[in-house]
Amino acid sequence: MATVYIPVSPLGAIPAATSAATLTTVLLASAHPVPGLAFDAAGDEAVLFQLDLRNYGSGNLTFAMDWTSPTANSAQVIWGADFLAYTPTTDSGALSAQSFATNQIVTAAHAGTNPQRVMRSSLTISVSALSNDDIVWVRFYRDADNGTDTMPGDAVFIGGTFSYSDT
Amino acid sequence: MAVLSNADRADVWAQWMRDNTQPIDVTKQELRAAFNAIDDWVETNSATLNLAIPQPARTRLTAAQKARILMAVVQRRFVRS
């Protein structure tokens, strides 16, 4: 048994058709830009990741995400993910008729003292009807209208890794 | 003039958070309460402010022109020192 890791970058995200998180950059001290996806504080925004889960075995999908805040040094963000799997050739439904499974959310706190710290949060995505070699779409969003999302200003996703077991 | 509608207050609050580049140490709900309170204060005190403007400016300037004067003065006093 081994764990399979799929790194994802903000640059590889597919913008949602409406209310998409926007590409941004965070500058390092040397002025080199780190790409990020800015998720608004006042309304839900989302992107999609398309994954090819080769040799998927069993269990849930885990999404370890790195994020930061340009302006907040406390409070918390609610991150969420929806899941959709499609088995090529076998599934007969139209792609446009597919819908996401019930979302999963995680409360992610920004540790105090300084803005622009990078926080790492983990979201366990319960998978359903997932088979080996399925195409998977994960809708990743900030649940900004959730009453417990308290962080003012954008939350900026700068990268993450999906992982799963191959047996 | 009434206070801003809930939707207008939400728009202003949301845009302020997008535009802000300085560290902020309150929650977005606490920030929203500040917007609500300031809008309430403006509603309560706008007539007093108008009376403080000497003539003929008080009657010859439009409300929007007087509002822009207020914005300029407040910005110079508290934002750009």
Short mmCIF file of C-alpha atoms in Angstrom, two decimals:
data_model
loop_
_atom_site.label_atom_id
_atom_site.label_comp_id
_atom_site.label_asym_id
_atom_site.label_seq_id
_atom_site.Cartn_x
_atom_site.Cartn_y
_atom_site.Cartn_z
CA MET A 1 0.00 0.00 0.00
CA ALA A 2 1.27 3.42 -0.89
CA THR A 3 0.00 6.94 -0.75
CA VAL A 4 -0.30 8.73 -4.06
CA TYR A 5 0.26 12.49 -4.08
CA ILE A 6 -1.00 14.95 -6.69
CA PRO A 7 0.36 18.47 -6.24
CA VAL A 8 -1.82 21.27 -7.53
CA SER A 9 -0.94 24.88 -8.25
CA PRO A 10 -3.13 27.97 -8.40
CA LEU A 11 -2.12 28.19 -12.04
CA GLY A 12 -3.66 24.79 -12.71
CA ALA A 13 -7.06 25.67 -11.29
CA ILE A 14 -10.10 26.02 -13.53
CA PRO A 15 -12.06 29.18 -12.69
CA ALA A 16 -15.69 28.61 -11.78
CA ALA A 17 -18.13 29.89 -14.40
CA THR A 18 -19.45 32.42 -11.92
CA SER A 19 -17.93 33.84 -8.75
CA ALA A 20 -14.47 32.50 -9.43
CA ALA A 21 -11.48 33.11 -7.21
CA THR A 22 -9.03 35.35 -9.00
CA LEU A 23 -5.37 34.86 -9.76
CA THR A 24 -3.09 37.08 -7.76
CA THR A 25 0.51 37.17 -6.66
CA VAL A 26 2.22 37.47 -3.32
CA LEU A 27 5.64 39.02 -3.56
CA LEU A 28 8.58 37.59 -1.70
CA ALA A 29 11.08 40.02 -0.24
CA SER A 30 13.22 39.54 -3.34
CA ALA A 31 10.23 40.68 -5.44
CA HIS A 32 9.75 37.26 -6.96
CA PRO A 33 6.02 36.60 -7.35
CA VAL A 34 4.31 33.62 -5.76
CA PRO A 35 1.09 32.85 -7.64
CA GLY A 36 -2.07 32.54 -5.62
CA LEU A 37 -5.83 32.39 -5.86
CA ALA A 38 -7.62 35.14 -3.96
CA PHE A 39 -10.91 34.11 -2.37
CA ASP A 40 -13.16 37.01 -1.43
CA ALA A 41 -14.26 37.64 2.16
CA ALA A 42 -17.79 38.74 1.38
CA GLY A 43 -19.06 36.10 -1.05
CA ASP A 44 -18.35 32.47 -1.91
CA GLU A 45 -15.83 32.02 -4.70
CA ALA A 46 -14.61 28.77 -6.22
CA VAL A 47 -12.28 27.01 -8.62
CA LEU A 48 -12.14 23.48 -9.96
CA PHE A 49 -9.30 21.00 -9.98
CA GLN A 50 -9.42 18.14 -12.44
CA LEU A 51 -7.61 15.05 -11.19
CA ASP A 52 -6.79 11.71 -12.72
CA LEU A 53 -6.73 9.25 -9.82
CA ARG A 54 -4.51 6.55 -11.26
CA ASN A 55 -4.37 3.36 -9.22
CA TYR A 56 -6.93 4.58 -6.74
CA GLY A 57 -7.49 1.87 -4.17
CA SER A 58 -9.78 2.86 -1.34
CA GLY A 59 -10.55 5.46 1.25
CA ASN A 60 -11.01 9.18 1.22
CA LEU A 61 -9.22 11.89 -0.66
CA THR A 62 -7.18 14.29 1.43
CA PHE A 63 -6.45 17.84 0.36
CA ALA A 64 -3.58 19.53 2.18
CA MET A 65 -3.71 23.20 1.27
CA ASP A 66 -1.36 26.08 1.87
CA TRP A 67 -2.91 29.50 2.17
CA THR A 68 -2.17 32.94 3.45
CA SER A 69 -3.82 36.26 4.10
CA PRO A 70 -2.47 39.58 2.82
CA THR A 71 -4.06 41.59 5.62
CA ALA A 72 -5.44 39.46 8.47
CA ASN A 73 -3.42 38.16 11.36
CA SER A 74 -6.15 36.30 13.17
CA ALA A 75 -9.65 34.92 12.68
CA GLN A 76 -10.54 31.94 10.56
CA VAL A 77 -11.56 30.81 7.10
CA ILE A 78 -14.00 28.09 6.12
CA TRP A 79 -12.64 26.12 3.18
CA GLY A 80 -14.88 23.71 1.36
CA ALA A 81 -14.71 21.09 -1.36
CA ASP A 82 -17.26 19.25 -3.47
CA PHE A 83 -16.45 16.02 -5.22
CA LEU A 84 -17.50 14.48 -8.52
CA ALA A 85 -16.16 11.28 -10.11
CA TYR A 86 -16.79 10.03 -13.63
CA THR A 87 -15.68 6.69 -15.07
CA PRO A 88 -14.72 7.17 -18.71
CA THR A 89 -16.38 4.82 -21.20
CA THR A 90 -18.36 3.10 -18.45
CA ASP A 91 -20.52 5.95 -17.17
CA SER A 92 -23.32 6.70 -19.61
CA GLY A 93 -24.67 9.98 -18.27
CA ALA A 94 -23.96 13.24 -19.99
CA LEU A 95 -21.18 15.21 -18.39
CA SER A 96 -23.47 18.20 -18.11
CA ALA A 97 -25.88 16.12 -16.02
CA GLN A 98 -23.31 15.25 -13.36
CA SER A 99 -23.51 16.94 -10.01
CA PHE A 100 -21.20 17.28 -7.07
CA ALA A 101 -21.51 15.19 -3.94
CA THR A 102 -22.22 16.80 -0.59
CA ASN A 103 -19.53 19.25 0.29
CA GLN A 104 -16.95 18.95 3.02
CA ILE A 105 -15.70 21.93 4.96
CA VAL A 106 -12.86 22.63 7.33
CA THR A 107 -12.36 25.53 9.69
CA ALA A 108 -8.87 26.91 9.21
CA ALA A 109 -7.53 29.46 11.66
CA HIS A 110 -4.89 32.01 10.80
CA ALA A 111 -2.43 31.99 13.66
CA GLY A 112 -1.93 35.35 15.28
CA THR A 113 0.90 37.86 15.34
CA ASN A 114 1.64 38.47 11.65
CA PRO A 115 -0.29 38.69 8.39
CA GLN A 116 1.05 36.80 5.39
CA ARG A 117 2.00 33.74 7.38
CA VAL A 118 1.45 30.58 5.38
CA MET A 119 -0.95 28.20 7.06
CA ARG A 120 -1.42 24.55 6.14
CA SER A 121 -4.88 23.05 6.52
CA SER A 122 -6.18 19.61 5.70
CA LEU A 123 -9.55 18.77 4.26
CA THR A 124 -10.79 15.18 4.15
CA ILE A 125 -13.04 14.67 1.16
CA SER A 126 -15.40 11.73 1.51
CA VAL A 127 -15.52 10.10 -1.87
CA SER A 128 -18.50 8.22 -3.27
CA ALA A 129 -18.79 6.00 -6.33
CA LEU A 130 -15.10 6.34 -7.02
CA SER A 131 -13.29 3.74 -9.11
CA ASN A 132 -9.72 3.26 -10.18
CA ASP A 133 -8.68 5.63 -12.98
CA ASP A 134 -11.77 7.82 -12.66
CA ILE A 135 -11.67 11.42 -13.71
CA VAL A 136 -12.36 13.51 -10.65
CA TRP A 137 -13.35 17.12 -10.31
CA VAL A 138 -12.98 18.85 -6.99
CA ARG A 139 -14.74 22.15 -6.55
CA PHE A 140 -12.68 24.09 -4.03
CA TYR A 141 -14.20 27.18 -2.47
CA ARG A 142 -14.20 29.59 0.44
CA ASP A 143 -17.46 29.46 2.33
CA ALA A 144 -17.37 33.20 2.95
CA ASP A 145 -21.05 33.53 3.81
CA ASN A 146 -20.70 30.94 6.55
CA GLY A 147 -21.15 32.75 9.86
CA THR A 148 -18.01 31.20 11.29
CA ASP A 149 -15.81 32.49 8.45
CA THR A 150 -14.53 35.56 10.27
CA MET A 151 -11.36 36.59 8.47
CA PRO A 152 -11.54 40.03 6.82
CA GLY A 153 -10.00 40.37 3.39
CA ASP A 154 -8.95 37.80 0.84
CA ALA A 155 -7.73 34.35 1.73
CA VAL A 156 -5.06 33.40 -0.79
CA PHE A 157 -4.50 29.76 -1.74
CA ILE A 158 -0.90 29.24 -2.88
CA GLY A 159 -0.76 25.51 -3.44
CA GLY A 160 -1.77 22.11 -2.20
CA THR A 161 -1.57 18.38 -2.54
CA PHE A 162 -4.27 15.78 -2.99
CA SER A 163 -3.46 12.35 -1.66
CA TYR A 164 -5.09 8.91 -1.56
CA SER A 165 -4.26 5.28 -1.03
CA ASP A 166 -3.56 3.02 -3.99
CA THR A 167 -4.95 -0.09 -2.31
CA MET B 1 -31.87 60.90 3.63
CA ALA B 2 -32.05 57.46 5.18
CA VAL B 3 -29.18 55.20 6.15
CA LEU B 4 -27.76 52.96 3.45
CA SER B 5 -29.71 49.84 2.63
CA ASN B 6 -28.38 46.55 3.92
CA ALA B 7 -27.27 45.67 0.39
CA ASP B 8 -25.42 48.97 -0.01
CA ARG B 9 -23.71 48.54 3.34
CA ALA B 10 -22.67 45.04 2.32
CA ASP B 11 -21.28 46.33 -1.00
CA VAL B 12 -19.25 49.06 0.67
CA TRP B 13 -17.94 46.67 3.32
CA ALA B 14 -17.00 44.04 0.73
CA GLN B 15 -15.21 46.52 -1.52
CA TRP B 16 -13.34 48.02 1.43
CA MET B 17 -12.00 44.58 2.33
CA ARG B 18 -10.89 44.05 -1.27
CA ASP B 19 -9.14 47.41 -1.41
CA ASN B 20 -7.51 47.27 2.01
CA THR B 21 -3.80 46.48 1.95
CA GLN B 22 -2.99 47.13 5.61
CA PRO B 23 -3.00 44.51 8.36
CA ILE B 24 -6.29 44.42 10.23
CA ASP B 25 -6.98 42.77 13.56
CA VAL B 26 -10.74 42.48 13.75
CA THR B 27 -13.10 39.92 12.31
CA LYS B 28 -15.09 40.77 9.22
CA GLN B 29 -18.25 40.80 11.33
CA GLU B 30 -16.68 43.34 13.69
CA LEU B 31 -15.61 45.35 10.65
CA ARG B 32 -19.16 45.28 9.31
CA ALA B 33 -20.42 46.61 12.65
CA ALA B 34 -18.04 49.55 12.24
CA PHE B 35 -19.48 50.32 8.81
CA ASN B 36 -23.00 50.17 10.17
CA ALA B 37 -22.13 52.47 13.06
CA ILE B 38 -20.41 55.01 10.86
CA ASP B 39 -23.35 55.07 8.46
CA ASP B 40 -25.69 55.58 11.42
CA TRP B 41 -23.47 58.40 12.67
CA VAL B 42 -23.49 60.10 9.28
CA GLU B 43 -27.27 59.87 9.20
CA THR B 44 -27.53 61.41 12.66
CA ASN B 45 -25.00 64.19 12.08
CA SER B 46 -25.32 65.14 8.42
CA ALA B 47 -27.64 68.05 9.16
CA THR B 48 -25.24 69.39 11.79
CA LEU B 49 -22.36 69.11 9.37
CA ASN B 50 -24.30 70.99 6.73
CA LEU B 51 -25.03 73.82 9.16
CA ALA B 52 -21.31 74.11 9.90
CA ILE B 53 -20.59 75.02 6.29
CA PRO B 54 -20.66 78.81 5.88
CA GLN B 55 -22.76 80.55 3.30
CA PRO B 56 -22.79 80.85 0.39
CA ALA B 57 -21.15 77.41 0.05
CA ARG B 58 -23.85 75.75 2.13
CA THR B 59 -26.57 76.53 -0.35
CA ARG B 60 -24.59 76.79 -3.58
CA LEU B 61 -22.70 73.49 -3.35
CA THR B 62 -24.53 70.27 -4.05
CA ALA B 63 -24.73 67.49 -1.49
CA ALA B 64 -22.30 65.44 -3.56
CA GLN B 65 -19.82 68.34 -3.71
CA LYS B 66 -19.99 68.82 0.06
CA ALA B 67 -19.56 65.08 0.54
CA ARG B 68 -16.41 65.16 -1.57
CA ILE B 69 -15.06 68.03 0.55
CA LEU B 70 -15.71 65.96 3.65
CA MET B 71 -13.94 62.98 2.09
CA ALA B 72 -10.94 65.11 1.14
CA VAL B 73 -10.60 66.62 4.61
CA VAL B 74 -11.03 63.28 6.40
CA GLN B 75 -8.57 61.59 4.09
CA ARG B 76 -5.93 64.28 4.62
CA ARG B 77 -6.46 64.25 8.40
CA PHE B 78 -6.58 60.52 9.05
CA VAL B 79 -5.33 58.62 6.02
CA ARG B 80 -2.55 60.71 4.54
CA SER B 81 -0.81 62.50 7.36
#
